[in-house]
Amino acid sequence: MGTTDTDIIWRRAIEKATAEYTERHPRSRDAIRQMAAWLPGGDTRSTTWFDPYPMVMDAARGAEMTDVDGNVLLDFLRNYTLLVHGHCPPFVEEPIRDALSRGFLFGSPMREQGALAEHLVARLRAAGRVRFTNSGTEATMLAARIARRYTGRRRLAVARFSYHGSFEDLVWDAAERTGSALFPADDADGAEAALRAAGPLAAIFIEPVLGSGGILPVPQDVLERLRVVADETGALLVFDEVMNFRLGYGGAQEGTGVTPDLTTLGKIIGGGMPIGAVAGRTEVLAVTDPHRPDHMEHGGTFNGHRLAMVAGLASLQALDRAAIERINALGDRLAAGVRSAIAAHDVAVSITNVGSLLNFHAAADVHTPEQAEEAAGAPLRRFLHLALVNRGIFLPTRCEMCISTVMTEETIGRAVAAVDDALAEAERLRG
Ligand SMILES: Cc1ncc(COP(=O)(O)O)c(C=O)c1O
């Protein structure tokens, strides 16, 4: 059977899954239509949209969310991995309530900023100082500015398929427009050659585990080589741990033994509130030190917001080494369960995982970010996404999944059963 025939079959399967979806979500459809009068298309975040329309959520607690149609979904998206303790954990709610009643923005420093920074410095081997922002994108923008100021150079380098938010200079597939240099994330010699050929660089950016690049760990020899090249050429090495940080007590970098100059953070460090941060070498962060007459201005109306500071600290304190080990082990168990389900069916799918982060792929073999990208474009992937949502499993269109501390063996069992059932349906529909 040719690829075209297969694609046609999956398109029919998508139509069937879409019909089932629309039947279960009439109120979401109406709400999206109404909101489209004020929001372009009825949504305000590209990554939450999928066809025919996303579910409109009403409430959530623990591991589950309820949409406006009353469907209850097991949340494996966790707002793109950040709700590491599930929805509304009481130990995060309490300090938020307390901060709400005492005031939360003063246009002046507050001690909670120091407390979260102290906690981050204690966890991150490489960091002596921290500067807060309001999102991961702002953190990577700030890291680029700091690196440019510190080195006196302008050009940035980004690994292919490494995601750093929506600051265009760091969007790897916009490099032709921005002039940023590109290097491969999975080939040490290729990376070194590309970086040395790029001329003077301010910074080299990479996620130690590629997140939206397929949940694929960057090989150790690549990370080590980047450190050597950065040292020899005077560029700063930046590890983007906005998504990775949950993988180890000191982030994903802890297990690599490679020390970056700067680490960008976001997501889990705000306990569900908007946040970002740049943590790194004291000497480098000092470019923002107001005691210095030539310091770099870095403003931000919401920087160091008390709600994010207290929620982040409470959330991180509860994410100790034991909690991280537990969710990483549950991630391994989910991956193993999905692999057994895959083995029982004749459908070309696979799963990659690094601890608590997983990615379900519409291809039998995914070892490289290029393969992950190709699988993400396959019609089978769209079918799998809708089929899993129809079975009560909430995950993004690229079928990434993540584990939170409220999940148990029972949660994993439900997810594996849903995957098994979705694959059985895929087999039936394909005939
Ligand atoms: C590795 C990485 N860097 C940066 C960002 C951007 O963060 P934000 O969406 O908070 O701007 C993300 C978001 O998914 C990310 O995963």
PDB file of C-alpha atoms and ligand atoms in Angstrom, residues 135-138 140 163-165 207 240 242-243 267 275, ligand 1:
ATOM      1  CA  SER A 135       7.652  33.862  31.082  1.00  0.00           C
ATOM      2  CA  GLY A 136      10.133  31.432  29.607  1.00  0.00           C
ATOM      3  CA  THR A 137      10.282  33.514  26.442  1.00  0.00           C
ATOM      4  CA  GLU A 138      11.241  36.584  28.438  1.00  0.00           C
ATOM      5  CA  THR A 140      15.543  33.438  27.005  1.00  0.00           C
ATOM      6  CA  TYR A 163      12.784  25.335  21.540  1.00  0.00           C
ATOM      7  CA  HIS A 164      13.281  28.617  23.374  1.00  0.00           C
ATOM      8  CA  GLY A 165       9.899  30.329  23.152  1.00  0.00           C
ATOM      9  CA  GLU A 207      17.823  22.375  25.813  1.00  0.00           C
ATOM     10  CA  ASP A 240      17.297  26.213  28.526  1.00  0.00           C
ATOM     11  CA  VAL A 242      12.238  25.924  31.129  1.00  0.00           C
ATOM     12  CA  MET A 243      10.791  22.462  30.483  1.00  0.00           C
ATOM     13  CA  LYS A 267       7.056  26.876  34.070  1.00  0.00           C
ATOM     14  CA  ILE A 275       7.204  33.323  35.671  1.00  0.00           C
TER      15      ILE A 275
HETATM   16  C1  LIG B   1      12.407  24.972  26.613  1.00  0.00           C
HETATM   17  C2  LIG B   1      11.470  26.133  26.571  1.00  0.00           C
HETATM   18  N1  LIG B   1      11.974  27.372  26.520  1.00  0.00           N
HETATM   19  C3  LIG B   1      11.168  28.456  26.501  1.00  0.00           C
HETATM   20  C4  LIG B   1       9.797  28.319  26.518  1.00  0.00           C
HETATM   21  C5  LIG B   1       8.931  29.538  26.482  1.00  0.00           C
HETATM   22  O1  LIG B   1       8.271  29.685  27.684  1.00  0.00           O
HETATM   23  P1  LIG B   1       6.915  30.550  27.772  1.00  0.00           P
HETATM   24  O2  LIG B   1       5.871  29.779  27.024  1.00  0.00           O
HETATM   25  O3  LIG B   1       6.654  30.662  29.248  1.00  0.00           O
HETATM   26  O4  LIG B   1       7.203  31.867  27.142  1.00  0.00           O
HETATM   27  C6  LIG B   1       9.236  27.040  26.583  1.00  0.00           C
HETATM   28  C7  LIG B   1       7.759  26.879  26.574  1.00  0.00           C
HETATM   29  O5  LIG B   1       7.230  25.827  26.297  1.00  0.00           O
HETATM   30  C8  LIG B   1      10.088  25.914  26.593  1.00  0.00           C
HETATM   31  O6  LIG B   1       9.600  24.665  26.634  1.00  0.00           O
END
